[in-house]
Coordinates of C-alpha atoms in Angstrom, one line a residue:
Chain A
M1 CA -18.1 6.3 36.1
Q2 CA -17.8 6.0 39.9
G3 CA -17.9 9.8 40.2
F4 CA -21.0 9.7 38.1
E5 CA -22.6 7.1 40.4
K6 CA -21.8 9.2 43.5
K7 CA -23.3 12.3 41.9
L8 CA -26.5 10.4 41.1
E9 CA -26.8 9.2 44.7
E10 CA -26.4 12.8 45.9
W11 CA -29.1 13.9 43.5
V12 CA -31.5 11.2 44.6
K13 CA -30.9 12.2 48.2
A14 CA -31.4 15.8 47.5
G15 CA -34.8 14.9 45.9
L16 CA -33.7 16.1 42.4
L17 CA -34.1 12.7 40.9
T18 CA -36.4 9.8 41.5
K19 CA -34.6 6.5 42.2
N20 CA -36.1 5.1 39.1
T21 CA -34.7 7.8 36.8
A22 CA -31.3 7.5 38.4
D23 CA -31.3 3.7 37.7
N24 CA -32.4 4.3 34.1
L25 CA -29.6 6.9 33.7
L26 CA -27.0 4.5 35.1
A27 CA -28.2 1.7 32.8
F28 CA -28.0 3.9 29.8
E29 CA -24.7 5.2 30.6
S30 CA -23.1 1.8 31.3
K31 CA -24.6 0.5 28.0
N32 CA -22.8 3.3 26.1
K33 CA -19.7 3.0 28.3
D34 CA -17.8 0.9 25.8
K35 CA -18.7 3.2 22.9
N36 CA -17.6 6.3 24.8
S37 CA -14.8 4.7 26.9
S38 CA -12.7 7.5 25.6
A39 CA -10.9 7.4 22.3
A40 CA -7.8 8.4 24.3
I41 CA -7.5 5.0 26.1
L42 CA -8.0 3.3 22.7
I43 CA -5.5 5.3 20.9
F44 CA -2.9 4.9 23.7
S45 CA -3.3 1.2 23.9
I46 CA -2.9 0.8 20.2
L47 CA 0.2 3.0 20.3
G48 CA 1.4 1.0 23.3
A49 CA 1.0 -2.2 21.5
I50 CA 2.8 -1.0 18.4
L51 CA 5.7 0.5 20.4
T52 CA 6.1 -2.7 22.5
A53 CA 6.3 -4.9 19.4
L54 CA 9.0 -2.6 17.9
G55 CA 10.9 -2.3 21.2
I56 CA 11.2 -6.0 21.8
S57 CA 12.5 -6.6 18.3
L58 CA 15.1 -3.9 18.6
L59 CA 16.3 -5.2 22.0
V60 CA 16.7 -8.6 20.7
A61 CA 18.5 -7.3 17.6
E62 CA 21.0 -5.5 19.8
N63 CA 22.3 -8.7 21.3
W64 CA 21.7 -10.9 18.3
D65 CA 25.1 -12.2 17.4
R66 CA 25.8 -13.7 20.8
I67 CA 22.8 -15.9 20.7
P68 CA 22.9 -19.5 19.3
V69 CA 20.7 -20.3 16.3
L70 CA 18.2 -22.6 18.0
M71 CA 17.7 -20.0 20.7
K72 CA 17.3 -17.3 18.1
T73 CA 14.5 -19.4 16.4
V74 CA 12.7 -19.8 19.6
L75 CA 13.0 -16.1 20.2
A76 CA 11.7 -15.4 16.7
F77 CA 8.5 -17.1 17.6
V78 CA 8.1 -15.5 21.0
P79 CA 6.4 -12.2 19.9
L80 CA 4.0 -14.2 17.6
V81 CA 3.0 -16.6 20.3
V82 CA 2.7 -13.9 22.9
A83 CA 0.5 -11.9 20.6
Q84 CA -1.6 -14.9 19.7
I85 CA -2.2 -15.6 23.5
L86 CA -3.2 -12.0 24.0
A87 CA -5.5 -12.2 21.0
A88 CA -7.1 -15.3 22.5
V89 CA -7.6 -13.5 25.8
A90 CA -9.1 -10.5 24.0
L91 CA -11.4 -12.7 22.0
F92 CA -12.7 -15.1 24.6
R93 CA -12.4 -13.1 27.9
F94 CA -12.9 -9.4 26.9
K95 CA -15.0 -9.9 23.8
N96 CA -16.9 -6.7 24.3
S97 CA -13.9 -4.4 24.9
M98 CA -12.9 -2.6 21.9
V99 CA -9.6 -1.5 23.5
W100 CA -8.6 -5.1 24.0
R101 CA -9.6 -6.2 20.5
E102 CA -8.0 -3.2 18.7
S103 CA -4.7 -3.3 20.7
T104 CA -4.2 -7.0 20.5
G105 CA -5.1 -7.0 16.7
A106 CA -2.5 -4.3 16.1
F107 CA 0.1 -6.2 18.2
L108 CA -0.7 -9.5 16.4
S109 CA -0.6 -8.0 12.9
L110 CA 2.9 -6.5 13.6
S111 CA 4.2 -9.6 15.4
I112 CA 3.6 -11.7 12.4
G113 CA 5.8 -9.4 10.4
A114 CA 8.4 -9.3 13.1
S115 CA 8.6 -13.1 13.4
L116 CA 8.7 -13.6 9.6
A117 CA 11.4 -11.0 9.2
V118 CA 13.5 -12.4 12.1
V119 CA 13.2 -16.0 10.8
G120 CA 14.3 -14.7 7.4
Q121 CA 17.3 -13.0 9.0
I122 CA 18.4 -15.9 11.2
Y123 CA 18.6 -18.3 8.3
Q124 CA 20.0 -15.8 5.8
L125 CA 16.9 -16.3 3.6
Q126 CA 16.8 -13.9 0.7
P127 CA 13.2 -12.9 0.1
S128 CA 12.3 -9.9 -1.8
L129 CA 10.3 -7.3 0.1
A130 CA 7.3 -8.0 -2.2
G131 CA 7.5 -11.7 -1.4
F132 CA 7.8 -10.9 2.3
L133 CA 4.9 -8.6 2.3
L134 CA 2.7 -11.0 0.4
L135 CA 3.4 -13.7 3.1
W136 CA 2.6 -11.1 5.8
L137 CA -0.6 -10.1 4.1
V138 CA -1.8 -13.7 3.8
C139 CA -1.1 -14.3 7.5
A140 CA -2.5 -10.9 8.7
A141 CA -5.8 -11.0 6.7
P142 CA -7.7 -13.3 9.1
V143 CA -6.6 -11.2 12.1
M144 CA -8.8 -8.3 11.3
F145 CA -11.9 -10.5 10.6
I146 CA -11.5 -12.7 13.7
L147 CA -10.7 -10.0 16.2
Q148 CA -12.8 -7.4 14.4
S149 CA -9.9 -5.1 14.8
R150 CA -10.1 -1.9 12.7
T151 CA -6.4 -1.1 13.4
S152 CA -5.5 -4.4 11.8
W153 CA -7.7 -3.4 8.9
M154 CA -5.8 -0.2 8.5
L155 CA -2.4 -2.0 8.6
F156 CA -3.6 -4.6 6.1
T157 CA -4.9 -2.0 3.7
A158 CA -1.8 0.0 3.9
G159 CA 0.3 -3.1 3.4
A160 CA -1.8 -4.2 0.4
T161 CA -1.2 -0.8 -1.2
W162 CA 2.5 -1.1 -0.6
Y163 CA 2.6 -4.5 -2.0
C164 CA 0.7 -3.4 -5.1
G165 CA 3.4 -0.7 -5.6
L166 CA 6.3 -3.0 -5.1
A167 CA 4.8 -5.7 -7.4
G168 CA 3.9 -3.1 -10.0
F169 CA 7.2 -1.3 -10.1
S170 CA 10.0 -3.7 -9.3
D171 CA 11.0 -6.8 -11.1
S172 CA 10.2 -9.0 -8.1
G173 CA 8.2 -11.5 -10.2
F174 CA 5.2 -11.2 -7.9
S175 CA 1.9 -10.4 -9.5
V176 CA 0.3 -7.1 -9.0
W177 CA -3.2 -8.9 -9.2
H178 CA -2.9 -10.1 -5.7
Y179 CA -4.0 -6.6 -4.7
I180 CA -7.5 -7.6 -6.0
W181 CA -8.2 -10.2 -3.3
M182 CA -6.7 -7.9 -0.7
L183 CA -9.0 -5.1 -1.8
I184 CA -11.9 -7.5 -1.8
G185 CA -11.0 -8.5 1.8
S186 CA -10.6 -4.9 2.8
V187 CA -14.0 -3.9 1.3
V188 CA -15.8 -6.9 2.9
F189 CA -14.4 -5.9 6.3
M190 CA -15.5 -2.4 5.7
Y191 CA -19.0 -3.4 4.8
R192 CA -19.4 -5.9 7.6
F193 CA -17.7 -3.9 10.5
V194 CA -17.8 -0.3 9.6
W195 CA -21.1 0.3 7.8
N196 CA -23.3 -1.9 9.9
K197 CA -22.1 -0.8 13.4
N198 CA -21.9 2.3 15.5
V199 CA -18.3 3.1 15.0
H200 CA -16.4 6.1 16.3
R201 CA -17.0 8.9 13.8
A202 CA -13.3 9.4 13.6
F203 CA -12.8 5.9 12.4
S204 CA -15.6 6.1 9.9
I205 CA -14.0 9.2 8.3
S206 CA -10.4 7.9 8.4
S207 CA -11.3 4.5 7.1
G208 CA -13.1 6.1 4.1
W209 CA -10.0 8.2 3.4
I210 CA -7.6 5.2 3.7
L211 CA -9.7 3.1 1.3
A212 CA -10.1 5.9 -1.1
L213 CA -6.3 6.7 -1.0
S214 CA -5.5 3.0 -1.6
L215 CA -7.8 2.9 -4.6
T216 CA -6.3 6.1 -6.0
I217 CA -2.7 4.8 -5.7
A218 CA -3.2 1.3 -7.0
P219 CA -4.5 1.4 -10.7
G220 CA -1.3 3.2 -11.9
F221 CA 0.6 0.0 -11.1
F222 CA -1.5 -2.0 -13.4
S223 CA -0.8 0.0 -16.4
S224 CA 1.0 -1.7 -19.1
R225 CA 1.5 -0.4 -22.7
Y226 CA -1.5 1.9 -23.0
E227 CA -0.8 4.6 -20.5
E228 CA -3.0 7.2 -22.1
W229 CA -5.9 4.9 -21.4
M230 CA -5.0 5.0 -17.7
L231 CA -6.4 8.6 -17.9
F232 CA -9.9 7.2 -18.5
V233 CA -9.5 4.6 -15.9
Y234 CA -8.8 7.3 -13.3
L235 CA -11.5 9.5 -14.6
A236 CA -14.1 6.7 -14.4
M237 CA -12.8 5.8 -10.9
F238 CA -12.9 9.4 -9.6
Q239 CA -16.4 9.8 -11.0
C240 CA -17.5 6.7 -9.1
F241 CA -15.9 8.3 -6.0
I242 CA -18.0 11.4 -6.5
L243 CA -21.2 9.4 -7.0
L244 CA -20.5 7.5 -3.8
S245 CA -20.3 10.8 -1.9
L246 CA -23.6 12.1 -3.2
K247 CA -25.6 11.9 0.0
P248 CA -28.1 10.5 0.9
A249 CA -28.4 8.1 -2.1
F250 CA -26.0 5.6 -0.7
S251 CA -26.8 4.8 3.0
V252 CA -23.3 4.9 4.4
P253 CA -22.3 6.1 7.8
E254 CA -21.9 9.7 8.5
K255 CA -18.9 11.3 6.8
W256 CA -17.5 8.0 5.7
H257 CA -17.6 9.2 2.1
A258 CA -15.7 12.4 2.8
G259 CA -12.4 10.9 1.5
F260 CA -14.0 9.6 -1.6
G261 CA -15.8 12.9 -2.4
N262 CA -12.7 15.0 -1.9
I263 CA -10.3 12.8 -3.7
G264 CA -12.9 12.3 -6.5
I265 CA -13.4 16.0 -7.1
A266 CA -9.7 16.8 -6.8
G267 CA -8.8 14.1 -9.2
V268 CA -11.3 15.0 -11.9
T269 CA -10.4 18.6 -11.6
F270 CA -6.6 17.7 -11.9
I271 CA -7.2 15.6 -15.0
A272 CA -9.4 18.3 -16.6
L273 CA -6.8 21.0 -15.9
M274 CA -4.1 18.8 -17.4
Q275 CA -6.1 18.2 -20.5
S276 CA -7.0 21.9 -20.8
Y277 CA -3.4 22.4 -21.9
Q278 CA -3.2 22.1 -25.7
K279 CA -0.1 20.2 -26.0
A280 CA -1.1 17.6 -23.5
L281 CA -4.5 17.2 -25.1
R282 CA -3.0 16.8 -28.6
F283 CA -0.6 14.2 -27.2
T284 CA -3.4 12.2 -25.5
A285 CA -5.6 12.4 -28.5
E286 CA -2.9 11.1 -30.8
N287 CA -1.8 8.2 -28.6
L288 CA -5.4 7.1 -27.7
F289 CA -5.9 5.6 -31.2
D290 CA -2.4 4.1 -31.4
V291 CA -3.8 0.7 -30.3
N292 CA -3.7 -2.8 -31.8
H293 CA -5.6 -5.9 -31.3
K294 CA -3.7 -6.5 -28.1
F295 CA -5.5 -3.6 -26.5
W296 CA -8.5 -5.7 -25.9
A297 CA -6.5 -8.0 -23.6
S298 CA -4.7 -5.2 -21.7
N299 CA -5.1 -4.3 -18.0
E300 CA -6.2 -0.8 -19.0
F301 CA -9.1 -2.0 -21.1
W302 CA -10.4 -4.4 -18.4
I303 CA -10.1 -2.0 -15.5
L304 CA -11.8 0.7 -17.5
L305 CA -14.6 -1.6 -18.5
F306 CA -15.0 -2.6 -14.9
F307 CA -15.3 1.0 -13.6
S308 CA -17.5 2.0 -16.5
L309 CA -19.9 -0.7 -15.7
V310 CA -19.8 0.3 -12.0
Y311 CA -20.5 3.9 -13.1
V312 CA -23.5 3.0 -15.3
G313 CA -24.9 0.9 -12.5
M314 CA -24.5 3.8 -10.0
V315 CA -26.0 6.3 -12.3
I316 CA -29.1 4.1 -13.0
Y317 CA -29.5 3.7 -9.2
L318 CA -29.2 7.4 -8.6
L319 CA -31.7 8.3 -11.4
R320 CA -34.2 5.8 -9.9
K321 CA -33.9 7.6 -6.6
K322 CA -34.6 10.8 -8.5
E323 CA -31.2 12.1 -7.8
M324 CA -29.8 14.4 -10.5
S325 CA -26.8 16.6 -10.5
F326 CA -24.2 18.2 -12.8
A327 CA -21.5 16.2 -11.1
M328 CA -23.0 12.9 -12.1
F329 CA -21.9 13.1 -15.8
L330 CA -18.3 14.5 -15.6
F331 CA -16.8 11.3 -16.8
P332 CA -18.8 10.8 -20.0
V333 CA -18.6 14.5 -21.0
L334 CA -14.9 14.9 -20.3
S335 CA -14.1 11.6 -22.0
L336 CA -16.1 12.6 -25.1
L337 CA -14.3 15.9 -25.2
I338 CA -11.0 14.3 -25.1
F339 CA -12.0 11.8 -27.8
I340 CA -13.2 14.7 -30.0
A341 CA -9.9 16.3 -29.7
H342 CA -8.5 13.8 -32.2
Y343 CA -10.8 15.4 -34.9
A344 CA -11.3 19.0 -33.6
L345 CA -8.6 20.0 -31.3
Q346 CA -9.4 23.6 -31.0
F347 CA -13.1 23.0 -30.3
S348 CA -12.3 20.4 -27.7
Q349 CA -9.8 22.6 -25.9
I350 CA -12.2 25.6 -25.7
A351 CA -15.0 23.3 -24.5
I352 CA -12.8 21.8 -21.7
N353 CA -11.6 25.2 -20.5
A354 CA -15.2 26.6 -20.6
G355 CA -16.4 23.5 -18.7
I356 CA -13.7 23.9 -16.0
L357 CA -14.6 27.6 -15.7
L358 CA -18.3 26.8 -15.5
A359 CA -17.7 24.1 -12.8
A360 CA -15.6 26.4 -10.8
A361 CA -18.2 29.2 -11.0
L362 CA -20.9 26.7 -9.8
Y363 CA -18.7 25.7 -7.0
I364 CA -18.1 29.2 -5.9
Q365 CA -21.8 30.0 -6.1
N366 CA -22.5 26.9 -4.1
G367 CA -19.9 27.9 -1.5
I368 CA -21.5 31.3 -1.1
K369 CA -25.0 29.8 -0.8
N370 CA -24.0 27.3 1.8
N371 CA -21.4 29.4 3.6
S372 CA -18.7 27.0 2.8
L373 CA -15.2 28.7 2.8
L374 CA -13.7 25.4 1.5
K375 CA -15.9 25.3 -1.6
L376 CA -15.5 29.1 -2.3
N377 CA -11.8 29.0 -2.1
G378 CA -11.5 25.6 -4.0
G379 CA -13.5 27.2 -6.9
L380 CA -11.4 30.3 -6.9
L381 CA -8.2 28.2 -6.8
V382 CA -9.3 26.2 -9.8
I383 CA -9.9 29.4 -11.8
S384 CA -6.5 30.7 -10.9
A385 CA -4.9 27.4 -11.9
L386 CA -6.8 27.6 -15.2
I387 CA -5.5 31.1 -15.9
L388 CA -1.9 30.3 -14.8
L389 CA -1.9 27.3 -17.2
R390 CA -3.1 29.4 -20.1
F391 CA 0.0 31.5 -19.7
F392 CA 2.0 28.6 -20.9
D393 CA 0.3 27.9 -24.1
Y394 CA -0.7 31.4 -25.2
Y395 CA 1.4 34.6 -25.4
I396 CA -0.2 37.1 -23.1
S397 CA 1.4 40.3 -22.3
F398 CA 2.8 40.9 -18.9
T399 CA 0.4 43.7 -18.3
A400 CA -2.5 41.5 -18.9
R401 CA -1.1 38.7 -16.7
G402 CA -0.6 41.2 -14.0
I403 CA -4.1 42.5 -14.2
A404 CA -5.5 39.0 -14.3
F405 CA -3.7 38.0 -11.1
L406 CA -4.6 41.3 -9.4
A407 CA -8.2 40.6 -10.2
I408 CA -8.1 37.1 -8.8
G409 CA -6.3 38.3 -5.7
M410 CA -9.0 40.8 -5.2
L411 CA -11.7 38.3 -5.8
F412 CA -10.2 36.0 -3.2
F413 CA -10.2 38.8 -0.6
M414 CA -13.7 40.1 -1.3
A415 CA -15.4 36.7 -1.6
N416 CA -13.9 35.5 1.6
R417 CA -14.7 38.7 3.4
M418 CA -18.2 38.6 2.2
L419 CA -18.7 35.1 3.4
V420 CA -17.3 35.7 6.8
R421 CA -19.4 38.8 7.2
K422 CA -22.5 36.9 6.1
E423 CA -21.7 34.3 8.8
K424 CA -21.3 36.9 11.5
M425 CA -24.5 38.6 10.5
K426 CA -26.3 35.3 10.6
S427 CA -25.0 34.4 14.1
N428 CA -25.8 37.9 15.4
E429 CA -29.4 37.5 14.2
E430 CA -29.6 34.2 16.0
H431 CA -28.5 35.7 19.3
Chain B
M1 CA -22.3 -23.0 18.7
K2 CA -21.0 -19.6 17.5
N3 CA -18.4 -19.8 20.0
I4 CA -17.0 -23.1 18.6
K5 CA -16.8 -21.6 15.1
V6 CA -14.8 -18.7 16.4
V7 CA -12.4 -21.1 18.3
I8 CA -11.9 -23.1 15.1
F9 CA -11.2 -20.1 13.0
F10 CA -8.9 -18.6 15.7
V11 CA -6.9 -21.9 15.9
L12 CA -6.7 -22.1 12.1
M13 CA -5.4 -18.5 11.9
C14 CA -2.7 -19.2 14.6
L15 CA -1.7 -22.3 12.7
L16 CA -1.4 -20.5 9.4
Q17 CA 0.9 -17.8 11.1
L18 CA 3.1 -20.3 12.8
G19 CA 3.1 -22.5 9.7
A20 CA 4.3 -19.6 7.5
A21 CA 7.4 -19.0 9.6
G22 CA 7.8 -22.7 10.1
Y23 CA 7.7 -23.3 6.3
L24 CA 10.5 -20.8 5.8
I25 CA 12.7 -22.8 8.3
Y26 CA 11.7 -26.2 6.8
R27 CA 12.6 -25.1 3.3
H28 CA 15.9 -23.8 4.5
Q29 CA 16.7 -27.0 6.5
T30 CA 16.1 -29.3 3.5
V31 CA 18.5 -27.2 1.4
V32 CA 21.1 -27.2 4.1
E33 CA 20.9 -31.0 4.5
F34 CA 20.5 -32.2 1.0
G35 CA 21.8 -29.4 -1.1
M36 CA 25.0 -29.3 -3.0
P37 CA 27.7 -26.8 -1.7
Y38 CA 29.1 -24.2 -4.1
K39 CA 31.6 -21.4 -3.9
F40 CA 30.7 -18.0 -5.6
K41 CA 33.5 -15.6 -6.1
C42 CA 32.2 -12.3 -4.8
I43 CA 32.9 -8.8 -3.6
F44 CA 30.7 -6.9 -1.0
Y45 CA 30.0 -3.6 0.6
D46 CA 28.0 -2.4 3.5
P47 CA 24.8 -0.5 3.0
V48 CA 22.3 0.7 5.7
H49 CA 18.7 -0.1 5.5
P50 CA 16.2 1.5 7.8
F51 CA 14.3 -1.8 8.6
Q52 CA 16.8 -4.5 7.8
G53 CA 19.7 -2.8 9.6
R54 CA 23.2 -3.4 8.3
Y55 CA 24.2 -6.3 6.2
L56 CA 26.7 -7.1 3.6
A57 CA 25.6 -6.6 0.0
L58 CA 27.3 -9.2 -2.3
N59 CA 28.1 -8.9 -5.9
Y60 CA 29.2 -11.6 -8.2
P61 CA 31.1 -10.3 -11.2
T62 CA 32.4 -13.6 -12.5
A63 CA 29.4 -15.8 -12.0
E64 CA 27.0 -13.8 -14.2
L65 CA 25.6 -15.1 -17.4
K66 CA 24.4 -13.2 -20.4
S67 CA 21.9 -15.0 -22.5
Q68 CA 19.8 -14.2 -25.6
E69 CA 17.2 -16.8 -24.7
K70 CA 13.7 -15.5 -25.2
I71 CA 11.7 -15.4 -21.9
T72 CA 8.1 -16.1 -22.0
G73 CA 7.1 -16.2 -18.3
N74 CA 8.4 -14.5 -15.2
T75 CA 10.4 -17.4 -13.8
I76 CA 13.6 -18.9 -15.3
Y77 CA 15.9 -21.7 -14.2
C78 CA 19.7 -21.6 -14.2
I79 CA 21.9 -24.6 -13.9
I80 CA 25.0 -24.1 -11.8
D81 CA 28.4 -25.6 -12.5
T82 CA 31.9 -25.3 -11.2
D83 CA 34.9 -24.1 -13.2
S84 CA 38.5 -25.4 -13.1
A85 CA 39.4 -23.1 -10.2
G86 CA 36.6 -24.5 -8.1
Y87 CA 34.2 -21.5 -8.4
A88 CA 30.6 -21.7 -9.3
Y89 CA 29.1 -20.0 -12.3
F90 CA 25.8 -20.0 -14.2
K91 CA 26.0 -22.6 -16.9
S92 CA 22.8 -22.5 -18.8
V93 CA 19.3 -21.1 -18.8
H94 CA 16.0 -23.1 -19.0
L95 CA 12.4 -22.0 -19.2
S96 CA 11.1 -25.0 -17.3
A97 CA 12.6 -26.7 -14.3
P98 CA 15.5 -29.0 -15.5
P99 CA 15.6 -32.6 -14.4
V100 CA 18.7 -32.1 -12.2
E101 CA 19.1 -30.8 -8.7
N102 CA 21.8 -28.1 -9.2
Y103 CA 19.7 -25.3 -10.5
I104 CA 18.3 -22.1 -8.9
T105 CA 15.1 -20.2 -9.7
L106 CA 15.3 -16.6 -10.7
Q107 CA 12.4 -14.1 -11.1
Q108 CA 12.2 -11.5 -13.8
P109 CA 15.9 -11.0 -14.6
D110 CA 17.1 -7.7 -15.9
F111 CA 17.6 -7.3 -19.6
G112 CA 19.5 -4.9 -21.8
F113 CA 20.8 -4.8 -25.4
N114 CA 24.3 -5.9 -26.6
D115 CA 26.6 -4.3 -29.1
T116 CA 24.7 -5.6 -32.0
G117 CA 21.4 -4.4 -30.7
K118 CA 20.1 -7.9 -29.7
K119 CA 18.1 -8.1 -26.4
E120 CA 20.0 -9.9 -23.7
I121 CA 19.0 -11.0 -20.3
Y122 CA 21.5 -10.6 -17.4
L123 CA 21.5 -13.4 -14.9
Q124 CA 23.0 -12.7 -11.5
P125 CA 23.0 -14.9 -8.3
P126 CA 20.1 -13.8 -6.2
F127 CA 21.7 -14.3 -2.8
T128 CA 22.9 -10.7 -2.4
K129 CA 22.3 -10.1 1.4
F130 CA 24.4 -11.4 4.2
Y131 CA 23.2 -10.3 7.6
I132 CA 25.9 -9.5 10.0
D133 CA 26.3 -7.6 13.4
E134 CA 25.6 -3.8 13.1
N135 CA 29.0 -2.8 14.4
M136 CA 30.9 -5.4 12.3
A137 CA 29.6 -4.5 8.9
P138 CA 31.8 -1.4 8.3
K139 CA 34.8 -3.3 9.5
A140 CA 34.0 -6.2 7.2
E141 CA 33.9 -3.8 4.3
K142 CA 37.3 -2.5 5.1
L143 CA 38.6 -6.0 5.4
V144 CA 37.4 -6.9 1.9
S145 CA 38.9 -3.9 0.2
Q146 CA 42.2 -4.7 1.9
A147 CA 41.9 -8.3 0.9
L148 CA 41.1 -7.5 -2.7
N149 CA 44.3 -5.3 -2.8
D150 CA 46.3 -8.2 -1.5
S151 CA 44.6 -10.3 -4.2
A152 CA 43.1 -12.6 -1.7
E153 CA 40.2 -14.9 -2.5
V154 CA 36.7 -13.8 -1.4
W155 CA 33.8 -16.1 -1.9
A156 CA 30.3 -16.9 -0.7
E157 CA 29.4 -20.3 0.4
V158 CA 26.0 -21.3 -1.0
Q159 CA 24.1 -24.5 -0.8
I160 CA 21.7 -25.2 -3.6
R161 CA 18.9 -27.7 -4.2
N162 CA 16.0 -27.8 -6.6
G163 CA 15.8 -24.1 -7.2
N164 CA 16.2 -23.1 -3.5
Y165 CA 19.5 -21.8 -2.1
V166 CA 21.0 -21.0 1.3
L167 CA 23.8 -18.5 1.7
K168 CA 25.9 -20.1 4.5
D169 CA 28.8 -18.0 4.9
V170 CA 31.1 -15.3 3.3
K171 CA 34.8 -16.2 3.5
I172 CA 38.1 -14.4 2.9
N173 CA 40.9 -16.9 2.2
D174 CA 38.9 -19.7 3.7
I175 CA 38.2 -17.9 7.0
S176 CA 34.7 -16.7 7.8
V177 CA 34.1 -12.9 7.7
K178 CA 32.3 -13.1 11.0
K179 CA 35.4 -14.7 12.6
L180 CA 37.7 -12.2 10.9
V181 CA 35.9 -9.1 12.2
E182 CA 35.8 -10.3 15.7
K183 CA 39.6 -10.4 15.9

């Protein structure tokens, strides 16, 4: 900044700038200073905070057994209190400094965990990891809101996902439903502090990915008896992800939806590919109808109902905005085809396969049109996967398999070459 | 005005965090002061955990209880009693908190099926971790295998009150493991 001021002075002296313009430039730059004050400082301060917290706890642990219990207890509270004091300084003294808020937020979040863990260890308490995480999450939730720290948000969301996995899998006796309030907290923070502010683009992208990943991991742990119905839960959820990523219908920050879009498309494709396999499809179709009256009270049913309602709401919203696309109806079409498999397996299988082929072809076409290597290769990859899977359920001679793969390989080469050439020609024309 | 709100929320947050750790200590202290002491016969080994470091993992082969009680919730309550040799064991299972003080609370116990195909729950003491100095843990493990060969008595000293418990010490022939390994 100082270098910049000097330069401005020089320019004014040399008569290149009027004094007025120079002042305006200076005012503009200092206004944006916090926003631009280099991601590097931010990242290193956060890293520093995390490493300090870990380092202190390791150092104390090394000499642990020689310290009396009362002293140990006092020591256990030290990182927490220090972190709270630093957070207070950040909040009341350097309120506008993102670096301060982010690094103290990270430090405080981790210190809570450290203090709780150390207290547990001193007193030989026997908490399960799920119980410990739950206590930590309750204590860490206010940190992100009060300090408006996005790093705390990341730690919290990751912790909530971890808790969900532990509570869902192990026999810890802790309810997996706690994840819901954590998720609500996480989304409220996102809405309040990511969508409505000018945040770093990198954070916008990564936070979208983190939330999408957390949502992708979580539902599986809610599954009870009706695992086949989880398929529809995921299908509905991935469909909602895709809708969310359909720009510009939902006014979200730039690239925030990248994670949702990519995970959504990959997820739906994965499910469709799995169900294109005849044995899998038959298995799903048979078990789908193996339900009793308890189904209406199961987790699967309620979560599916929730996502279906969200889906319907989103579609109505999009249609009102005159938004219309093939990708908006993957969930109902694919669900219907899987249901039909119960009555007409052959038809359903052919339809699913044809659908995947069509979708991949559209994707490839779209990729060529928009010069997107990712879309082009994604589409080709799906076609190859489809063909590879068909080798498992039908007998196809080795010659035919060889020719199929040769053809696909050539297709990959040619399509990519074509796209790169097109790009080059375009840039040549521009010059 | 807005600043005052932030201050209040900040102070509440700090109190919540300090209170959480404080509550753990408070619960521990009430058990230590008012709880009843028990000896659980045990064996132990020394696992390594990336976050928790080294500790002694305790097993209680004689205190376990198998029960065919039908469980409805996640939580069950076990009454503790002492046998003629002075060791504690799980006496009975209850679905709601019994009107005595000498019970512990267990979350979602394991279950299996017995020889006749009936569903059984396995109740084991939940105090399975004894934290100890990193360098001492392997030594302690050696000590216990030696002690078991010499048919010495190994037990965990536990204090129990109203469902909560505190693991106070692990002893070999009435001498604390921590003291033994330091020799």
